[in-house]
PDB file of C-alpha atoms in Angstrom:
ATOM      1  CA  UNK A   1      95.538  87.767  88.230  1.00  0.00           C
ATOM      2  CA  UNK A   2      97.691  89.014  91.211  1.00  0.00           C
ATOM      3  CA  UNK A   3     100.444  86.910  92.555  1.00  0.00           C
ATOM      4  CA  UNK A   4     102.149  87.766  95.962  1.00  0.00           C
ATOM      5  CA  UNK A   5     105.736  88.713  95.869  1.00  0.00           C
ATOM      6  CA  UNK A   6     108.001  87.203  98.668  1.00  0.00           C
ATOM      7  CA  UNK A   7     108.159  90.564 100.383  1.00  0.00           C
ATOM      8  CA  UNK A   8     104.290  90.997 100.398  1.00  0.00           C
ATOM      9  CA  UNK A   9     103.209  93.591 102.863  1.00  0.00           C
ATOM     10  CA  UNK A  10      99.805  92.614 104.449  1.00  0.00           C
ATOM     11  CA  UNK A  11      99.107  96.284 105.342  1.00  0.00           C
ATOM     12  CA  UNK A  12      97.931  96.780 101.686  1.00  0.00           C
ATOM     13  CA  UNK A  13      95.132  94.175 101.959  1.00  0.00           C
ATOM     14  CA  UNK A  14      92.612  96.838 103.414  1.00  0.00           C
ATOM     15  CA  UNK A  15      93.350  99.424 100.601  1.00  0.00           C
ATOM     16  CA  UNK A  16      93.179  96.538  97.908  1.00  0.00           C
ATOM     17  CA  UNK A  17      89.735  95.474  99.319  1.00  0.00           C
ATOM     18  CA  UNK A  18      88.616  99.073  99.241  1.00  0.00           C
ATOM     19  CA  UNK A  19      89.805  99.265  95.574  1.00  0.00           C
ATOM     20  CA  UNK A  20      87.662  96.227  94.718  1.00  0.00           C
ATOM     21  CA  UNK A  21      84.687  97.632  96.579  1.00  0.00           C
ATOM     22  CA  UNK A  22      85.022 100.833  94.465  1.00  0.00           C
ATOM     23  CA  UNK A  23      85.053  98.742  91.240  1.00  0.00           C
ATOM     24  CA  UNK A  24      82.046  96.868  92.431  1.00  0.00           C
ATOM     25  CA  UNK A  25      80.316 100.094  93.167  1.00  0.00           C
ATOM     26  CA  UNK A  26      81.099 101.452  89.783  1.00  0.00           C
ATOM     27  CA  UNK A  27      79.766  98.248  88.009  1.00  0.00           C
ATOM     28  CA  UNK A  28      83.307  97.169  86.748  1.00  0.00           C
ATOM     29  CA  UNK A  29      83.841  94.182  89.034  1.00  0.00           C
ATOM     30  CA  UNK A  30      82.310  90.821  88.017  1.00  0.00           C
ATOM     31  CA  UNK A  31      83.868  88.518  90.559  1.00  0.00           C
ATOM     32  CA  UNK A  32      86.944  88.328  92.727  1.00  0.00           C
ATOM     33  CA  UNK A  33      88.653  85.845  95.108  1.00  0.00           C
ATOM     34  CA  UNK A  34      91.851  84.680  96.723  1.00  0.00           C
ATOM     35  CA  UNK A  35      93.662  81.419  95.738  1.00  0.00           C
ATOM     36  CA  UNK A  36      93.223  78.528  98.316  1.00  0.00           C
ATOM     37  CA  UNK A  37      96.860  78.329  98.766  1.00  0.00           C
ATOM     38  CA  UNK A  38      97.412  82.026  99.725  1.00  0.00           C
ATOM     39  CA  UNK A  39      99.614  82.706  96.786  1.00  0.00           C
ATOM     40  CA  UNK A  40      97.450  85.581  95.326  1.00  0.00           C
ATOM     41  CA  UNK A  41      94.086  85.863  93.590  1.00  0.00           C
ATOM     42  CA  UNK A  42      92.043  87.045  90.695  1.00  0.00           C
ATOM     43  CA  UNK A  43      89.402  89.528  89.708  1.00  0.00           C
ATOM     44  CA  UNK A  44      87.287  89.579  86.546  1.00  0.00           C
ATOM     45  CA  UNK A  45      86.423  93.140  85.315  1.00  0.00           C
ATOM     46  CA  UNK A  46      83.207  93.883  83.151  1.00  0.00           C
ATOM     47  CA  UNK A  47      82.164  96.579  80.799  1.00  0.00           C
ATOM     48  CA  UNK A  48      85.610  97.893  80.218  1.00  0.00           C
ATOM     49  CA  UNK A  49      86.214  99.364  76.810  1.00  0.00           C
ATOM     50  CA  UNK A  50      89.554  97.358  75.941  1.00  0.00           C
ATOM     51  CA  UNK A  51      92.551  95.908  77.135  1.00  0.00           C
ATOM     52  CA  UNK A  52      94.295  99.287  77.610  1.00  0.00           C
ATOM     53  CA  UNK A  53      91.355 100.397  79.891  1.00  0.00           C
ATOM     54  CA  UNK A  54      91.743  97.168  81.935  1.00  0.00           C
ATOM     55  CA  UNK A  55      95.359  97.614  82.330  1.00  0.00           C
ATOM     56  CA  UNK A  56      94.955 101.265  83.359  1.00  0.00           C
ATOM     57  CA  UNK A  57      92.430 100.120  85.932  1.00  0.00           C
ATOM     58  CA  UNK A  58      94.690  97.394  87.279  1.00  0.00           C
ATOM     59  CA  UNK A  59      97.689  99.881  87.613  1.00  0.00           C
ATOM     60  CA  UNK A  60      95.812 101.801  90.159  1.00  0.00           C
ATOM     61  CA  UNK A  61      95.362  98.553  92.286  1.00  0.00           C
ATOM     62  CA  UNK A  62      97.058  99.007  95.608  1.00  0.00           C
ATOM     63  CA  UNK A  63      98.748  95.752  95.119  1.00  0.00           C
ATOM     64  CA  UNK A  64     100.446  97.100  92.036  1.00  0.00           C
ATOM     65  CA  UNK A  65     101.191 100.774  93.285  1.00  0.00           C
ATOM     66  CA  UNK A  66     103.023  99.444  96.299  1.00  0.00           C
ATOM     67  CA  UNK A  67     104.724  96.637  94.359  1.00  0.00           C
ATOM     68  CA  UNK A  68     103.487  93.941  96.596  1.00  0.00           C
ATOM     69  CA  UNK A  69     102.079  91.505  93.791  1.00  0.00           C
ATOM     70  CA  UNK A  70     102.825  90.927  90.006  1.00  0.00           C
ATOM     71  CA  UNK A  71      99.610  91.633  88.329  1.00  0.00           C
ATOM     72  CA  UNK A  72      98.817  90.512  85.025  1.00  0.00           C
ATOM     73  CA  UNK A  73      95.729  91.240  82.732  1.00  0.00           C
ATOM     74  CA  UNK A  74      94.419  88.618  80.479  1.00  0.00           C
ATOM     75  CA  UNK A  75      91.401  88.783  78.008  1.00  0.00           C
ATOM     76  CA  UNK A  76      89.002  86.010  78.775  1.00  0.00           C
ATOM     77  CA  UNK A  77      86.673  84.729  76.183  1.00  0.00           C
ATOM     78  CA  UNK A  78      83.579  83.046  77.790  1.00  0.00           C
ATOM     79  CA  UNK A  79      80.695  80.998  76.251  1.00  0.00           C
TER      80      UNK A  79
END
């Protein structure tokens, strides 16, 4: 989950989308989308070995690299 910080820099949106496109091409992205209120968004990874691997991927997201958003990783159990 990515929640925008008050000083969010919109110039990071294009690199973030490119990051998501790369994940999708590598088969690691299941779905993604922004929140309707503009406060941030979320994406769901797939075929990731474990939480450490997921955190390592998220740490390379331009939103995290540039400190524009607070990113958190949650394990999601689906049925």
